[in-house]
XYZ file of C-alpha atoms in Angstrom:
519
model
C 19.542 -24.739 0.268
C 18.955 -23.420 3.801
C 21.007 -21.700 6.020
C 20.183 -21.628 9.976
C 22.934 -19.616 11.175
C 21.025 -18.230 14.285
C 19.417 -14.389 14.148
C 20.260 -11.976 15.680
C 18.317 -10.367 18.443
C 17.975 -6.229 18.701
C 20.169 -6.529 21.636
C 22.981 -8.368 20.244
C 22.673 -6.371 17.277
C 23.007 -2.937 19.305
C 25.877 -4.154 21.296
C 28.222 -5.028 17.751
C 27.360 -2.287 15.545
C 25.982 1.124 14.949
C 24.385 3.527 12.891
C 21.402 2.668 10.558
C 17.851 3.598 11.124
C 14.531 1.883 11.442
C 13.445 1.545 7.780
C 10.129 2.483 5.703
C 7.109 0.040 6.343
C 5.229 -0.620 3.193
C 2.240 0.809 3.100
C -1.206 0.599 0.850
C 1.087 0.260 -2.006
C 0.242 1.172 -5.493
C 2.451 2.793 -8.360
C 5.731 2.715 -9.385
C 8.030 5.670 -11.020
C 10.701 5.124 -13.907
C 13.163 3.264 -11.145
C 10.756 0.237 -10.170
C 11.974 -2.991 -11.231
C 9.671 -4.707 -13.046
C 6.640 -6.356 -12.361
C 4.666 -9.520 -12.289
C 5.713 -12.864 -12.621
C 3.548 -15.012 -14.192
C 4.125 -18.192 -15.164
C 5.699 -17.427 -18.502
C 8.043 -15.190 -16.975
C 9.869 -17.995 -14.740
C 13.117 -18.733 -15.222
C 14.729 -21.758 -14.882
C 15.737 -22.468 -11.073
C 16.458 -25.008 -8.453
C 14.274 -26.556 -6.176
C 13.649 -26.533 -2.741
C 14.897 -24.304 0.460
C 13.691 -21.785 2.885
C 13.640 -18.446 1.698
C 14.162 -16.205 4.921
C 12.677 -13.146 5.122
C 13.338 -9.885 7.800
C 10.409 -7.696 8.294
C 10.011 -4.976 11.256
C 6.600 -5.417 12.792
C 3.590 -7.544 12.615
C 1.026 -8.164 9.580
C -1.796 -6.327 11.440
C -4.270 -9.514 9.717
C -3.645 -11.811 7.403
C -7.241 -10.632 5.667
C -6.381 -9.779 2.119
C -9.634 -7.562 2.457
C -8.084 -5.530 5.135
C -4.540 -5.839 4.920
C -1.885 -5.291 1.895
C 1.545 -4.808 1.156
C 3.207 -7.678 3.488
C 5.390 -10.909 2.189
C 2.878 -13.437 3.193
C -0.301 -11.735 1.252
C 1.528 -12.533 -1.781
C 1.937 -16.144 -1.039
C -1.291 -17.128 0.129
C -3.391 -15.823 -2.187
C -4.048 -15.392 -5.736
C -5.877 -12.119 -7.557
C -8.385 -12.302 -10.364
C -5.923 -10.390 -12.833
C -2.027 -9.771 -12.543
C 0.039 -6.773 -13.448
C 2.204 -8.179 -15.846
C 6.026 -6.123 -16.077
C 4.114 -2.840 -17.987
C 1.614 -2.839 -15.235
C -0.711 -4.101 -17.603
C -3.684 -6.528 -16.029
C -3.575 -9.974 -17.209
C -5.773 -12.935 -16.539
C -4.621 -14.788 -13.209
C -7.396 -16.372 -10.914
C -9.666 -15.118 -13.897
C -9.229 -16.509 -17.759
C -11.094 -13.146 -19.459
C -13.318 -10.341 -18.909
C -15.318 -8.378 -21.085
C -16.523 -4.842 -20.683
C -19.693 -4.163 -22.073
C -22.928 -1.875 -22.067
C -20.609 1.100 -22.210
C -19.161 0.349 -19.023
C -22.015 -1.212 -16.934
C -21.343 -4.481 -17.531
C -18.494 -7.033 -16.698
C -18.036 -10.931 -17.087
C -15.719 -12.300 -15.591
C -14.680 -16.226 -17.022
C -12.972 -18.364 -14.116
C -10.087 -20.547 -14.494
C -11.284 -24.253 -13.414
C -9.643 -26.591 -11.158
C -8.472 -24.117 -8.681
C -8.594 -25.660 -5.107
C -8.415 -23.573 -1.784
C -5.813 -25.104 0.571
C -8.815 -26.850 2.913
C -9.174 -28.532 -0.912
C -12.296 -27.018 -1.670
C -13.181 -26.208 -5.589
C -13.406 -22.417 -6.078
C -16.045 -21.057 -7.701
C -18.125 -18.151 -9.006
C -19.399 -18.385 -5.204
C -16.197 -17.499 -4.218
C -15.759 -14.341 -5.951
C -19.258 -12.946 -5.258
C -18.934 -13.493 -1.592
C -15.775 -12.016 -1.711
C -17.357 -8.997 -3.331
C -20.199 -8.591 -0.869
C -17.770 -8.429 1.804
C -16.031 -5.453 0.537
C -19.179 -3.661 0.394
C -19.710 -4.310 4.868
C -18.235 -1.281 6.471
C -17.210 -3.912 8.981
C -14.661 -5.488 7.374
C -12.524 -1.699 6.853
C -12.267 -3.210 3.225
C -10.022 -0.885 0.296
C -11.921 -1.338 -2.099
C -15.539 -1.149 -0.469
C -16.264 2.023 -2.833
C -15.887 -0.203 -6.060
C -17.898 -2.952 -4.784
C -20.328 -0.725 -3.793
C -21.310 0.130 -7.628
C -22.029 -2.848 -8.891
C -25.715 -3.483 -7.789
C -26.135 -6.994 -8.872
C -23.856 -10.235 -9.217
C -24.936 -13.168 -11.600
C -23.590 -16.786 -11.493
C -25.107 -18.269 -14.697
C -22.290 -21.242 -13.536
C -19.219 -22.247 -11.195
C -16.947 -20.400 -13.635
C -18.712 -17.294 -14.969
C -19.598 -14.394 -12.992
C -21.659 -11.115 -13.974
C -21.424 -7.898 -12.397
C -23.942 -5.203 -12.813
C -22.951 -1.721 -12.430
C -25.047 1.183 -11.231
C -22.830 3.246 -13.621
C -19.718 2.933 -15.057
C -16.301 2.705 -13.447
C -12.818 3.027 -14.654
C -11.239 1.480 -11.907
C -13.224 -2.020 -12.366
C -10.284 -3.277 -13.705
C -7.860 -2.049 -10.858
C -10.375 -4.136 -8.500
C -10.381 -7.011 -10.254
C -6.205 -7.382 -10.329
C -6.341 -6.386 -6.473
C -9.182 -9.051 -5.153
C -7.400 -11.342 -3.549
C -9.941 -14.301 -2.671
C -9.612 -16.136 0.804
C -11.292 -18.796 1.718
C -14.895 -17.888 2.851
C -14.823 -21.148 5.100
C -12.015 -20.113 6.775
C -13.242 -16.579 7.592
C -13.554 -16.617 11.185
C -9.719 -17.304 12.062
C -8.890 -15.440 8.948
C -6.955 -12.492 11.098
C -4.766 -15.235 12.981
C -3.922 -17.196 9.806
C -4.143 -16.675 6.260
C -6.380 -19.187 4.011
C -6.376 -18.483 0.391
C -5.627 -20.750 -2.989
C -2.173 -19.454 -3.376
C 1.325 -21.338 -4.237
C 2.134 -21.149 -0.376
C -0.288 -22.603 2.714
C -0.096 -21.019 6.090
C 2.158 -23.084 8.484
C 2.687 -21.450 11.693
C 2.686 -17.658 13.133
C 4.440 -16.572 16.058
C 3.479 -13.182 16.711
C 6.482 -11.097 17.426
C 9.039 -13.951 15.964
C 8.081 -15.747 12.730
C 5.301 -16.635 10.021
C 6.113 -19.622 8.065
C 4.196 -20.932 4.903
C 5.303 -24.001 2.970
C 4.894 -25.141 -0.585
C 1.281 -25.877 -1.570
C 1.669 -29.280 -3.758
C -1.584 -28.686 -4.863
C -1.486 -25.466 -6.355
C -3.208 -25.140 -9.566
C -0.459 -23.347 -11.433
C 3.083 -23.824 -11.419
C 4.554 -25.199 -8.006
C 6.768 -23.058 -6.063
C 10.358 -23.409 -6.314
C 10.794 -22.943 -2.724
C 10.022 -25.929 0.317
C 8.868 -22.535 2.753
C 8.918 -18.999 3.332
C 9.981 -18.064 6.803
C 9.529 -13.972 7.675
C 11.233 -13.019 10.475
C 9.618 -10.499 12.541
C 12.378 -8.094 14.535
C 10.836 -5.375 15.872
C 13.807 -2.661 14.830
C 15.135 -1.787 11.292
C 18.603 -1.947 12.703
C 18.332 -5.988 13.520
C 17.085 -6.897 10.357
C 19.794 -5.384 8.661
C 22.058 -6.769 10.525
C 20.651 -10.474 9.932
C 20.885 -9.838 5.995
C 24.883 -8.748 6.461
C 25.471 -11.687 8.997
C 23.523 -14.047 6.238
C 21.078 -15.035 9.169
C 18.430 -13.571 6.284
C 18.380 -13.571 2.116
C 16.027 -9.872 2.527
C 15.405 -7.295 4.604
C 13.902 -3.376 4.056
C 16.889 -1.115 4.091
C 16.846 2.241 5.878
C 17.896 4.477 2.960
C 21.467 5.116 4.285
C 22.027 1.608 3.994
C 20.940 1.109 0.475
C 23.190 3.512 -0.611
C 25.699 1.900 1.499
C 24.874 -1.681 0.151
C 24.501 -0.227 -2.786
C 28.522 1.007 -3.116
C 29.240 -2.513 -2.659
C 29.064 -6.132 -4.691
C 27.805 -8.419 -1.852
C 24.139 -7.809 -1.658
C 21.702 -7.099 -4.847
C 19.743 -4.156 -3.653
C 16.512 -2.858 -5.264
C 14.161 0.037 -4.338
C 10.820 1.518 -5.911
C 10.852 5.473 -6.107
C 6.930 6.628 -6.201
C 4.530 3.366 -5.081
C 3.960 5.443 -2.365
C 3.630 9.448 -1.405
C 4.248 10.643 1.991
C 1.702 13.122 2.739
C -0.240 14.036 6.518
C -3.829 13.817 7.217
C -5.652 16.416 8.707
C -8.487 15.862 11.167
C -10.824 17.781 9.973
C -14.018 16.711 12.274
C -12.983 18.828 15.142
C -11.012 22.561 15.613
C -8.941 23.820 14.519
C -8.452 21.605 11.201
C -12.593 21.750 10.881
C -11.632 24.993 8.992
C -9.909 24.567 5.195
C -7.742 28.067 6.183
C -6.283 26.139 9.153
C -5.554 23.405 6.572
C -4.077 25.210 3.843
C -2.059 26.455 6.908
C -0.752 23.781 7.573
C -0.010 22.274 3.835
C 2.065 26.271 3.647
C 3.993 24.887 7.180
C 5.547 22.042 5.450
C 9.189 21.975 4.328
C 8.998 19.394 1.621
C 12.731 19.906 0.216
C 14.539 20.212 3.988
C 12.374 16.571 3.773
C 13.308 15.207 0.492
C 17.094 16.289 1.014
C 17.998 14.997 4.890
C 15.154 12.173 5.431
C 14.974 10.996 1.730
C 18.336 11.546 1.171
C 17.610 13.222 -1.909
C 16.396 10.547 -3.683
C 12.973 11.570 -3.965
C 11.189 15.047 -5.609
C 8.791 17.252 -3.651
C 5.213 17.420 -4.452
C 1.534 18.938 -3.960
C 0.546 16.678 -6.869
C -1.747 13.190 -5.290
C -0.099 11.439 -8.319
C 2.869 11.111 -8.911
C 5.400 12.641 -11.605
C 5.289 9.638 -14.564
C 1.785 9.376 -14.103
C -0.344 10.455 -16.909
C -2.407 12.547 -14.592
C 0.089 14.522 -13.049
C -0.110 18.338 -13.376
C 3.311 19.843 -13.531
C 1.664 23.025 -12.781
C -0.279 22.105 -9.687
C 3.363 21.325 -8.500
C 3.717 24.749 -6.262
C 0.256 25.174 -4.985
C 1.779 25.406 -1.599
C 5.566 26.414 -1.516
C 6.825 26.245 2.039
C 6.456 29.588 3.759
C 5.636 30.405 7.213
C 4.666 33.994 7.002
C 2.263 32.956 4.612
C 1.199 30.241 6.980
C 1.068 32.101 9.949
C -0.935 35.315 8.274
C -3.595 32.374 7.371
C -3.962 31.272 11.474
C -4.423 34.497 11.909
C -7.575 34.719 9.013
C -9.122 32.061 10.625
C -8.332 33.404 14.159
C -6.671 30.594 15.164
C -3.222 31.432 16.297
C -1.294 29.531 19.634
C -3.176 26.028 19.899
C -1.982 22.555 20.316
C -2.272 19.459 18.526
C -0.854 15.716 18.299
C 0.608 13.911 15.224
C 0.014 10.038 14.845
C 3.261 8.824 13.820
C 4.691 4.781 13.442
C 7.488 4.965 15.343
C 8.984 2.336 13.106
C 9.135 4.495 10.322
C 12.553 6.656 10.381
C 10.773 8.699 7.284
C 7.624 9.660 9.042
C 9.612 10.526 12.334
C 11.835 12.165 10.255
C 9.139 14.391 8.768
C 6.525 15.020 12.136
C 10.185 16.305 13.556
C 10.950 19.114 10.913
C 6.806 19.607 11.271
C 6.990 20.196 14.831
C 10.471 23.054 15.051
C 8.484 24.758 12.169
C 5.150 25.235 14.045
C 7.079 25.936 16.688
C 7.738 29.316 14.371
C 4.483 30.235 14.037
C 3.230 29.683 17.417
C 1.957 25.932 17.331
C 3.091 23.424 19.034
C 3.000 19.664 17.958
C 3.459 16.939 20.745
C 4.574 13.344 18.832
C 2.409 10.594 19.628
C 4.686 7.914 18.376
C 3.732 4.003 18.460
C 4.713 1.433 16.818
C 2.993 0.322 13.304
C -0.135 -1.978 14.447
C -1.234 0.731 17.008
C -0.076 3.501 15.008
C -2.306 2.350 11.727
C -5.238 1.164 14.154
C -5.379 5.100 15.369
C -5.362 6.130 12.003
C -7.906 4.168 10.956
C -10.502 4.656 13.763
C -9.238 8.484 13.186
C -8.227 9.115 16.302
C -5.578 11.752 15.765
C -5.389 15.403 15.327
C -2.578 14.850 12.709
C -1.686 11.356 11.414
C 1.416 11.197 9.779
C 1.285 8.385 7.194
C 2.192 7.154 3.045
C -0.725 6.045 0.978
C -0.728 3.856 -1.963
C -2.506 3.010 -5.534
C -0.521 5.259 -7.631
C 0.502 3.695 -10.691
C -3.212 2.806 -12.044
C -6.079 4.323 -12.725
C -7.070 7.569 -10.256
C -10.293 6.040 -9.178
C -7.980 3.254 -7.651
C -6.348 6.210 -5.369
C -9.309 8.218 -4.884
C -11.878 5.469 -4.187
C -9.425 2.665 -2.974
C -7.332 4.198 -0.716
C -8.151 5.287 3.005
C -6.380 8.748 3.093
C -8.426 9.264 -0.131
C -11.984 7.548 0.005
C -15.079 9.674 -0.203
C -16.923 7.494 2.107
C -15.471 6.426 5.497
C -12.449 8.515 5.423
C -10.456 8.344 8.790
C -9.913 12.550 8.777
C -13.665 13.056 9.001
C -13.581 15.081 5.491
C -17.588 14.633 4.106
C -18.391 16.958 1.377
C -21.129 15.420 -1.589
C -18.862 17.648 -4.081
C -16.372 15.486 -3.199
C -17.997 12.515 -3.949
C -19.563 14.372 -7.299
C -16.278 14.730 -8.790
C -14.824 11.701 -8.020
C -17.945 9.827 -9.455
C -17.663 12.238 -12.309
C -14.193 11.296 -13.549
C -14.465 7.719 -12.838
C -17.659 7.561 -15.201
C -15.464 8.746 -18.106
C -13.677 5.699 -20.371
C -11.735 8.083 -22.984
C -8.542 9.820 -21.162
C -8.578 12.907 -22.867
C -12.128 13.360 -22.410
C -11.544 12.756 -18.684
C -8.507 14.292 -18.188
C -10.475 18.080 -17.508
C -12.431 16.318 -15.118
C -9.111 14.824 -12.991
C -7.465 18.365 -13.095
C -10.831 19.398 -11.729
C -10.655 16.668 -8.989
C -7.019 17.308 -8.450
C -7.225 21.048 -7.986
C -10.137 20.590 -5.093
C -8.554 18.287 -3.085
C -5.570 21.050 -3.318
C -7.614 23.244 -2.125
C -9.107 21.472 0.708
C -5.671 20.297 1.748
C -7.438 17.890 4.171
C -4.785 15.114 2.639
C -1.468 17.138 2.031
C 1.049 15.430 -0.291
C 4.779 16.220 0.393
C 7.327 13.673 -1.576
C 7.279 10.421 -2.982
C 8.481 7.445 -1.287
C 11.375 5.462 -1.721
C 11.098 1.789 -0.770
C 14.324 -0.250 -0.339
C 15.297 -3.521 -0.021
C 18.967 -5.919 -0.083
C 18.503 -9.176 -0.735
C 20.849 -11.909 -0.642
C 22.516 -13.300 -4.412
C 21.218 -16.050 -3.777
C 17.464 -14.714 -4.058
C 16.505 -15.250 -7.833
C 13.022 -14.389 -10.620
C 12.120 -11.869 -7.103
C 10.668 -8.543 -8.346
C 9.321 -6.278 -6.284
C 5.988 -4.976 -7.219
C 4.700 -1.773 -7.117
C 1.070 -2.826 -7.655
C -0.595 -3.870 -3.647
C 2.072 -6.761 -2.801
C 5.482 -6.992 -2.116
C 5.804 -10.002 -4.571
C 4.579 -13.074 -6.604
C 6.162 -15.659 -5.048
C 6.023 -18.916 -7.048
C 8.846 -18.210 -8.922
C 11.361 -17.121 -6.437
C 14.061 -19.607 -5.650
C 17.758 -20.066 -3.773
C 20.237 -20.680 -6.328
């Protein structure tokens, strides 16, 4: 079933209601505390459900490419393209894209066995091909790829045939696995236009984008797997939290992201099914450190002393989040309760440290989305509690395409920002995500101890064994405080009752979306 009552624009919205606030953007996701819904939906997991219809989806800015190299975390990425491995609904990896893979030479060496009879949408076969070229692209600095630092240990890629591919490691790596369930293959054919419009071997083809209005993707009859219960997919693209809400309660929409006001206001009622994810993401600032003053770890520890967390957690977040100082989050089997506190908020403290590094009175600017309420929410209480201690914080607020561009050519003093990867293995934060990486990190951080003990840990297969070394990671990255954790995120959504089999996933992507129908 479809419905086309018509949207409605910003405008119209503005002039017949009020209240609600632009809500979080999805970021590099990854992770998911005790209140995720479930994940993965493979195809044993489908339940039974009609065919056909356009699923209609709101979303507040643009996918800044439809590159699953570059980009994550949008409707369309899990449409268009399948992974090697799935997380299944314990965030286990299962076989997806690949049937097996096997582990051996005490961690240096990994074959991968490919499904056969997989076409790309152009119809082409895929292949081991596929998969290595995919692979050598993450390793190009060019392509701003997540995972670059994985691909970048294995040395050599075998294709004994069109289905078996294996990697050889420089030295073994935990998060291998991780990689594997996030490498989303497009279609190397198709790479040129691959920013404009997404080609992959997924249950949905691209259709049509309309920057600024709509992406629509429509049922891929030849999809190797089970054929999508939907005809299309049709994201809406409104520009303001406040409109997209709107379209959901006016049934112009079956989902939209929900400011967290109104998913506690949905929430009190029976005519939307709301869901949210508490922890895929942590809200946390960078800190430039390849200029003055944050070129100096006092400034930075500073700054991580400046931060309010719990004014944060209990008027932005509503309360539904926890402070933290911790990169991982709370249900995450290496979090350190006692590394909690490293940096309670307190501005004497913060201001007697400007002072140690003689650095009292300057100026800076925070990169902010100004699409995020969250973010805005936070750089605000930032900027009247510098104000305390003598520093003053101009808001360079832009909306999420510019805003993420900035903060990934690191063009910011501050950048304001929620990274991802926290549910799986720590090498998949520390190596996968940008706030995080060793090599190429946007805040200008370069230190080979760094890079030593995040190599060091990753090399390390039994978690006890290991779990000395993470504490070890954990409590230098405290102490550089050139990434500064603050509270975990809490992503919302309301979707109409007619949505059914959608769970959100906590994993990279919003969704899998072959099994998601219109009852």
């Amino acid at each position: 079933m479809t419905n086309d009552r018509k949207p409605l624009s910003r405008r119209a919205f503005l002039l017949a209601a009020c209240g609600t606030a632009s809500a979080a953007v999805l970021a590099a996701c990854g992770g998911a505390g005790p209140q995720a819904p479930a994940a993965g939906q493979g195809d044993s997991a489908q339940q039974a459900a009609p065919k056909g219809g356009t699923l209609r989806i709101a979303e507040v800015s643009n996918p800044r490419t439809f590159n699953p190299v570059r980009q994550n975390s949008f409707w369309s990425w899990g449409a268009l393209y399948d992974s090697l491995l799935r997380y299944d609904a314990d965030g286990k990896l299962v076989p997806h894209l690949a049937e097996s893979y096997e582990i051996a030479d005490g961690g240096r060496t990994v074959t991968i066995k490919l499904r056969s009879g997989v076409t790309f949408h152009s119809g082409r076969a895929f292949s081991s091909e596929d998969v290595a070229w995919v692979l050598e692209q993450l390793k190009e600095p060019s392509t701003g790829a997540l995972f670059r630092t994985f691909a970048l240990a294995i040395e050599t890629i075998e294709r004994p045939d069109a289905q078996t591919l294996v990697l050889r490691l420089s030295k073994p790596e935990a998060g291998i696995p991780d990689l594997l369930g996030n490498l989303y293959i497009p279609d190397k054919d198709a790479w040129e236009s691959i920013d404009r419009q997404g080609a992959g071997t997924g249950p949905f083809t691209f259709a049509e984008f309309v920057p600024d209005e709509r992406i629509v993707l429509k049922r891929n009859e030849q999809y190797w797997g089970t054929k999508a219960s939907l005809d299309t997919i049709e994201v809406r693209i409104f520009g303001d939290a406040q409109a997209a809400v709107a379209n959901l309660e006016s049934n112009a929409v079956d989902i939209a992201p929900l400011t967290l006001q109104d998913y506690v206001r949905l929430s009190q009622g029976t005519a939307y099914r709301t869901e949210k994810i508490v922890g895929a993401t942590i809200y946390n600032i960078w800190l430039n450190t390849g200029k003055p003053p944050f070129d100096s770890k006092t400034v930075r520890q500073a700054m991580a002393h400046a931060i309010d967390r719990e004014r944060f957690n209990k008027t932005v977040l509503l309360d539904q989040s926890k402070p933290t100082n911790n990169p991982l989050p709370g249900y995450h089997w290496a979090f350190f309760a006692d590394r909690d506190n490293v940096y309670p908020f307190d501005l004497e403290k913060a201001k007697s440290l400007l002072a140690e590094a003689g650095a009292e009175g300057f100026s800076v600017s925070v990169n902010v989305s100004s699409q995020t309420k969250e973010t805005m929410g936070l750089v605000q209480i930032l900027q009247s509690d510098l104000e305390k201690i003598g520093v003053t914080l101009t808001i360079d607020a832009k909306d999420s395409p510019r805003w993420a561009e900035a903060a990934d050519r690191g063009e910011f003093d501050i950048n304001a920002h929620a990274y991802g990867r926290t549910s799986a293995d720590p090498s998949l934060l520390f190596k996968g995500t940008t706030a995080w990486r060793p090599d190429a990190n946007p805040t200008g951080f370069a230190d080979p101890r760094y890079a030593e003990l995040v190599d060091a840990q990753a090399q390390m297969v039994d978690r006890e064994q290991r779990l000395p070394k993470v504490r070890e990671l954990v409590e230098y990255v405290q102490d550089q405080a050139f990434v500064i954790p603050i509270a975990g995120g809490v992503t919302s959504f309301g979707m109409s009752p007619r949505v059914q089999n959608l769970k959100l996933l906590p994993v990279g992507i919003v969704a899998y979306m072959e099994g998601v129908a219109l009852g």
